[in-house]
Short mmCIF file of C-alpha atoms in Angstrom, two decimals:
data_model
loop_
_atom_site.label_atom_id
_atom_site.label_comp_id
_atom_site.label_asym_id
_atom_site.label_seq_id
_atom_site.Cartn_x
_atom_site.Cartn_y
_atom_site.Cartn_z
CA UNK A 442 0.00 0.00 0.00
CA UNK A 443 1.52 3.36 -1.03
CA UNK A 444 1.92 6.07 1.60
CA UNK A 445 -0.58 8.91 1.71
CA UNK A 446 0.56 12.37 0.45
CA UNK A 447 0.72 13.58 4.05
CA UNK A 448 3.03 10.74 5.11
CA UNK A 449 5.25 11.25 2.04
CA UNK A 450 5.52 14.93 2.80
CA UNK A 451 6.69 14.23 6.34
CA UNK A 452 9.51 12.09 5.00
CA UNK A 453 10.52 14.49 2.21
CA UNK A 454 10.58 17.84 4.01
CA UNK A 455 13.27 17.25 6.65
CA UNK A 456 16.05 16.81 4.07
CA UNK A 457 15.70 20.29 2.50
CA UNK A 458 15.30 21.82 5.95
CA UNK A 459 18.45 20.08 7.17
CA UNK A 460 20.39 21.21 4.10
CA UNK A 461 19.15 24.76 4.57
CA UNK A 462 20.16 24.73 8.24
CA UNK A 463 23.63 23.43 7.36
CA UNK A 464 24.02 26.23 4.81
CA UNK A 465 23.00 28.74 7.45
CA UNK A 466 25.54 27.36 9.92
CA UNK A 467 28.23 27.47 7.22
CA UNK A 468 27.39 31.11 6.53
CA UNK A 469 27.13 31.99 10.21
CA UNK A 470 30.56 30.54 10.92
CA UNK A 471 32.06 31.85 7.63
CA UNK A 472 33.20 28.40 6.59
CA UNK A 473 35.37 29.54 3.67
CA UNK A 474 37.29 32.05 5.78
CA UNK A 475 37.63 29.48 8.56
CA UNK A 476 39.11 27.04 6.04
CA UNK A 477 41.81 29.59 5.13
CA UNK A 478 42.50 30.25 8.82
CA UNK A 479 42.90 26.52 9.49
CA UNK A 480 45.26 26.25 6.51
CA UNK A 481 47.41 29.07 7.88
CA UNK A 482 47.44 27.41 11.31
CA UNK A 483 48.66 24.24 9.62
CA UNK A 484 51.54 26.20 8.08
CA UNK A 485 52.53 27.53 11.49
CA UNK A 486 52.37 24.04 12.97
CA UNK A 487 54.46 22.66 10.11
CA UNK A 488 57.33 25.04 10.83
CA UNK A 489 57.07 24.57 14.58
CA UNK A 490 57.20 20.79 14.22
CA UNK A 491 60.03 21.12 11.68
CA UNK A 492 62.13 23.07 14.17
CA UNK A 493 61.44 20.46 16.86
CA UNK A 494 62.43 17.64 14.51
CA UNK A 495 58.98 16.13 14.95
CA UNK A 496 56.55 14.89 12.35
CA UNK A 497 54.35 17.56 10.77
CA UNK A 498 51.54 14.99 10.70
CA UNK A 499 50.49 13.96 14.17
CA UNK A 500 47.57 13.71 16.54
CA UNK A 501 48.54 17.08 18.00
CA UNK A 502 48.15 18.64 14.54
CA UNK A 503 44.63 17.29 14.29
CA UNK A 504 43.79 18.67 17.74
CA UNK A 505 45.33 22.04 16.85
CA UNK A 506 43.47 22.42 13.56
CA UNK A 507 40.19 21.31 15.10
CA UNK A 508 40.57 23.74 17.99
CA UNK A 509 41.54 26.65 15.75
CA UNK A 510 38.62 25.85 13.46
CA UNK A 511 36.21 25.84 16.40
CA UNK A 512 37.45 29.19 17.76
CA UNK A 513 37.42 30.76 14.30
CA UNK A 514 33.89 29.53 13.61
CA UNK A 515 32.63 30.75 16.97
CA UNK A 516 34.26 34.14 16.59
CA UNK A 517 32.69 34.54 13.16
CA UNK A 518 29.27 33.65 14.56
CA UNK A 519 29.57 36.15 17.41
CA UNK A 520 30.76 38.78 14.93
CA UNK A 521 27.59 38.26 12.91
CA UNK A 522 25.53 38.62 16.07
CA UNK A 523 27.20 41.93 16.88
CA UNK A 524 26.86 43.17 13.30
CA UNK A 525 23.41 41.83 12.43
CA UNK A 526 21.95 45.36 12.15
CA UNK A 527 24.88 46.45 9.98
CA UNK A 528 24.54 43.36 7.78
CA UNK A 529 20.85 44.14 7.26
CA UNK A 530 21.76 47.47 5.65
CA UNK A 531 24.27 46.02 3.18
CA UNK A 532 23.31 44.19 0.00
CA UNK A 533 26.10 41.62 0.16
CA UNK A 534 25.20 40.56 3.72
CA UNK A 535 21.45 41.18 3.95
CA UNK A 536 20.68 37.51 3.27
CA UNK A 537 22.82 36.16 6.07
CA UNK A 538 20.93 34.00 8.60
CA UNK A 539 20.43 36.74 11.22
CA UNK A 540 19.37 39.80 9.15
CA UNK A 541 17.15 37.60 6.97
CA UNK A 542 15.39 36.22 10.06
CA UNK A 543 16.26 32.57 9.38
CA UNK A 544 18.09 32.34 12.73
CA UNK A 545 17.55 34.11 16.05
CA UNK A 546 20.24 36.15 17.79
CA UNK A 547 19.91 33.95 20.89
CA UNK A 548 20.56 30.80 18.87
CA UNK A 549 23.54 32.31 17.02
CA UNK A 550 24.97 33.67 20.29
CA UNK A 551 24.72 30.26 21.94
CA UNK A 552 26.44 28.60 18.99
CA UNK A 553 29.16 31.26 18.87
CA UNK A 554 29.89 31.14 22.61
CA UNK A 555 29.96 27.35 22.66
CA UNK A 556 32.38 27.15 19.73
CA UNK A 557 34.67 29.97 20.90
CA UNK A 558 34.93 28.96 24.55
CA UNK A 559 34.88 25.25 23.79
CA UNK A 560 37.56 25.61 21.13
CA UNK A 561 39.84 27.63 23.42
CA UNK A 562 39.51 25.11 26.26
CA UNK A 563 40.01 22.27 23.80
CA UNK A 564 43.25 23.84 22.54
CA UNK A 565 44.48 24.37 26.09
CA UNK A 566 43.86 20.73 27.00
CA UNK A 567 44.74 19.02 23.72
CA UNK A 568 47.82 21.08 22.78
CA UNK A 569 49.05 23.43 25.52
CA UNK A 570 47.69 26.26 27.73
CA UNK A 571 49.51 29.00 25.78
CA UNK A 572 47.73 28.13 22.54
CA UNK A 573 44.35 28.07 24.28
CA UNK A 574 45.03 31.44 25.92
CA UNK A 575 46.21 33.04 22.67
CA UNK A 576 43.17 31.73 20.82
CA UNK A 577 40.84 33.26 23.41
CA UNK A 578 42.71 36.59 23.35
CA UNK A 579 42.54 36.61 19.55
CA UNK A 580 38.77 36.19 19.67
CA UNK A 581 38.45 38.92 22.31
CA UNK A 582 40.48 41.46 20.33
CA UNK A 583 38.52 40.68 17.18
CA UNK A 584 35.13 41.02 18.87
CA UNK A 585 35.79 43.71 21.48
CA UNK A 586 38.16 45.97 19.52
CA UNK A 587 38.08 45.38 15.76
CA UNK A 588 34.33 44.83 15.37
CA UNK A 589 33.13 48.04 17.12
CA UNK A 590 35.97 50.10 15.60
CA UNK A 591 34.64 49.35 12.12
CA UNK A 592 31.87 51.88 12.75
CA UNK A 593 34.18 54.45 14.36
CA UNK A 594 37.49 54.83 12.54
CA UNK A 595 39.59 53.51 9.63
CA UNK A 596 42.14 52.43 12.24
CA UNK A 597 39.99 49.30 12.48
CA UNK A 598 42.00 47.79 9.60
CA UNK A 599 45.24 48.15 11.56
CA UNK A 600 43.71 46.78 14.78
CA UNK A 601 42.04 43.91 12.93
CA UNK A 602 45.33 42.89 11.35
CA UNK A 603 46.56 41.65 14.75
CA UNK A 604 43.95 38.91 15.30
CA UNK A 605 43.96 38.33 11.55
CA UNK A 606 47.64 37.34 11.63
CA UNK A 607 47.31 34.99 14.61
CA UNK A 608 46.48 31.66 12.88
CA UNK A 609 50.15 30.94 12.06
CA UNK A 610 51.09 31.85 15.63
CA UNK A 611 48.53 29.43 17.04
CA UNK A 612 49.83 26.68 14.78
CA UNK A 613 53.41 27.36 15.88
CA UNK A 614 52.64 27.46 19.60
CA UNK A 615 50.58 24.27 19.31
CA UNK A 616 53.74 22.55 18.08
CA UNK A 617 56.34 24.35 20.21
CA UNK A 618 54.51 25.68 23.25
CA UNK A 619 56.23 29.07 23.03
CA UNK A 620 56.60 32.17 20.87
CA UNK A 621 59.93 32.48 19.02
CA UNK A 622 61.52 34.68 16.35
CA UNK A 623 60.15 32.45 13.59
CA UNK A 624 56.68 32.95 15.00
CA UNK A 625 57.01 36.71 14.74
CA UNK A 626 58.23 36.51 11.14
CA UNK A 627 55.30 34.33 10.08
CA UNK A 628 53.01 36.72 11.94
CA UNK A 629 54.62 39.66 10.12
CA UNK A 630 53.97 38.18 6.68
CA UNK A 631 50.28 37.69 7.44
CA UNK A 632 50.02 41.07 9.14
CA UNK A 633 51.36 43.04 6.16
CA UNK A 634 49.43 40.94 3.60
CA UNK A 635 46.10 41.91 5.13
CA UNK A 636 46.31 45.59 4.15
CA UNK A 637 46.20 45.23 0.35
CA UNK A 638 43.73 42.39 0.79
CA UNK A 639 41.19 44.16 3.00
CA UNK A 640 41.64 47.59 1.46
CA UNK A 641 40.85 46.10 -1.95
CA UNK A 642 37.67 44.62 -0.46
CA UNK A 643 36.75 47.96 1.09
CA UNK A 644 37.36 49.69 -2.24
CA UNK A 645 35.33 47.15 -4.18
CA UNK A 646 32.36 47.31 -1.79
CA UNK A 647 32.71 50.96 -0.80
CA UNK A 648 29.05 51.85 -1.43
CA UNK A 649 27.84 48.86 0.55
CA UNK A 650 30.12 49.71 3.46
CA UNK A 651 28.83 53.27 3.35
CA UNK A 652 25.26 51.98 3.64
CA UNK A 653 26.36 49.89 6.63
CA UNK A 654 28.11 52.89 8.25
CA UNK A 655 31.40 50.99 8.23
CA UNK A 656 34.18 53.55 8.28
CA UNK A 657 36.83 51.86 6.20
CA UNK A 658 39.34 54.17 4.54
CA UNK A 659 37.70 54.29 1.06
CA UNK A 660 34.43 55.32 2.75
CA UNK A 661 35.98 58.06 4.88
CA UNK A 662 38.19 59.42 2.10
CA UNK A 663 36.25 59.00 -1.13
CA UNK A 664 39.02 60.41 -3.33
CA UNK A 665 40.89 57.18 -2.65
CA UNK A 666 44.39 58.64 -2.47
CA UNK A 667 45.20 57.49 1.05
CA UNK A 668 43.84 54.04 0.31
CA UNK A 669 45.83 53.69 -2.91
CA UNK A 670 49.12 54.72 -1.36
CA UNK A 671 48.60 52.39 1.58
CA UNK A 672 47.88 49.53 -0.79
CA UNK A 673 51.07 50.30 -2.69
CA UNK A 674 53.17 50.75 0.46
CA UNK A 675 52.08 47.51 2.10
CA UNK A 676 52.32 45.56 -1.17
CA UNK A 677 55.88 46.81 -1.52
CA UNK A 678 56.66 45.98 2.10
CA UNK A 679 55.58 42.39 1.54
CA UNK A 680 58.66 41.74 -0.59
CA UNK A 681 61.30 42.32 2.14
CA UNK A 682 59.06 40.87 4.85
CA UNK A 683 58.42 37.71 2.84
CA UNK A 684 62.14 37.00 2.40
CA UNK A 685 62.87 37.16 6.14
CA UNK A 686 62.30 33.38 6.47
CA UNK A 687 65.32 32.91 4.19
CA UNK A 688 67.43 35.24 6.34
CA UNK A 689 66.93 33.07 9.43
CA UNK A 690 67.17 29.72 7.66
CA UNK A 691 63.51 28.72 7.53
CA UNK A 692 63.42 28.42 3.72
CA UNK A 693 65.86 28.13 0.84
CA UNK A 694 66.73 29.73 -2.48
CA UNK A 695 63.77 28.37 -4.41
CA UNK A 696 61.45 30.04 -1.94
CA UNK A 697 63.52 33.24 -2.11
CA UNK A 698 63.12 33.46 -5.88
CA UNK A 699 59.43 32.60 -5.70
CA UNK A 700 58.73 35.10 -2.92
CA UNK A 701 60.43 37.92 -4.82
CA UNK A 702 58.59 37.09 -8.07
CA UNK A 703 55.21 36.76 -6.38
CA UNK A 704 55.79 39.93 -4.39
CA UNK A 705 56.74 41.81 -7.55
CA UNK A 706 53.63 40.52 -9.32
CA UNK A 707 51.39 41.62 -6.46
CA UNK A 708 53.09 45.01 -6.39
CA UNK A 709 52.48 45.36 -10.13
CA UNK A 710 48.77 44.69 -9.67
CA UNK A 711 48.69 47.25 -6.85
CA UNK A 712 50.51 49.77 -9.02
CA UNK A 713 47.84 49.36 -11.69
CA UNK A 714 45.32 50.69 -9.17
CA UNK A 715 47.46 53.72 -8.33
CA UNK A 716 48.43 54.84 -11.81
CA UNK A 717 44.97 55.99 -13.02
CA UNK A 718 44.37 57.89 -9.73
CA UNK A 719 40.65 57.18 -9.92
CA UNK A 720 38.51 58.02 -6.87
CA UNK A 721 36.96 55.26 -4.82
CA UNK A 722 33.54 56.32 -6.10
CA UNK A 723 34.47 55.67 -9.74
CA UNK A 724 32.88 52.56 -11.23
CA UNK A 725 35.86 52.20 -13.57
CA UNK A 726 38.12 51.52 -10.59
CA UNK A 727 36.18 48.43 -9.46
CA UNK A 728 37.60 45.88 -11.95
CA UNK A 729 41.16 46.66 -10.88
CA UNK A 730 40.19 46.38 -7.21
CA UNK A 731 38.71 42.97 -7.99
CA UNK A 732 41.94 41.92 -9.72
CA UNK A 733 43.93 43.00 -6.68
CA UNK A 734 41.60 41.09 -4.38
CA UNK A 735 42.04 37.93 -6.45
CA UNK A 736 45.80 38.45 -6.52
CA UNK A 737 45.99 38.67 -2.72
CA UNK A 738 43.83 35.56 -2.36
CA UNK A 739 46.23 33.62 -4.58
CA UNK A 740 49.38 35.13 -3.10
CA UNK A 741 49.10 34.04 0.53
CA UNK A 742 48.47 30.27 0.18
CA UNK A 743 50.98 30.02 -2.69
CA UNK A 744 53.65 31.82 -0.65
CA UNK A 745 53.20 29.59 2.38
CA UNK A 746 52.98 26.44 0.25
CA UNK A 747 56.30 27.32 -1.40
CA UNK A 748 57.85 28.15 1.99
CA UNK A 749 56.79 24.77 3.31
CA UNK A 750 57.96 22.93 0.19
CA UNK A 751 61.39 24.59 0.34
CA UNK A 752 61.81 24.52 4.12
CA UNK A 753 65.39 24.11 5.30
CA UNK A 754 66.26 21.48 7.87
#
């Protein structure tokens, strides 16, 4: 006997609802960004384990990446809770789970707190207390300093670059249990990289950020000059900063050549934004900002992959 339409419907509906909920969780926790953060943490762990003479593939690595992923996901969720009103005003974020009404603030807050606190405790127990502490402090700076500053001052980009550069540090400390000169160099590469990356995003979505009252530099200074010169300055600074691993014996000549070539290519893309001197409000400037954004997205994982491949024992 075939099931009635009502019975069939009960068995069919849960699957789409489950898929929709999973998509909402992925968006709430910014799964793609979290994946990049976990990858950078893996790079830090690789170099820490390499210095210790230990295997880069171990149970501790799994614990470290899981813990970093949990903290990153939770921080992203709490960020969306804090910025739900801002997201509702911007076209690119208006359909996120909270501003669209698909998820309540209480639910998202509970998820975010559980992941952030749970991930930090997990890191402290499964790797070492320093890594758990640093992960918690990273989340606090991101949520308590960077997030509110976005609606106050362009200095938010500078402040946000500190927690943004921490994934490699967390990976290193998970392997070594302490902060060393190599840690600071890896941190420095990620720190400097963030400026052309996030300023290109702010340039590309300037009008949306203005609707959201987010005071990134292209919004505050619409002529774009300060933004362009900062992009160029930090892109140029990436070249000497990126070769520091060679200076202290972390990587070899192949990496040195690759880092210089990739840095020069990124600088050339940045220079292409500066040469026309178009204001941030000009539609004609958007394609070049998009090219720069794509270049920065390619640059970072390729640089770290080459550094790892050409690591010096």
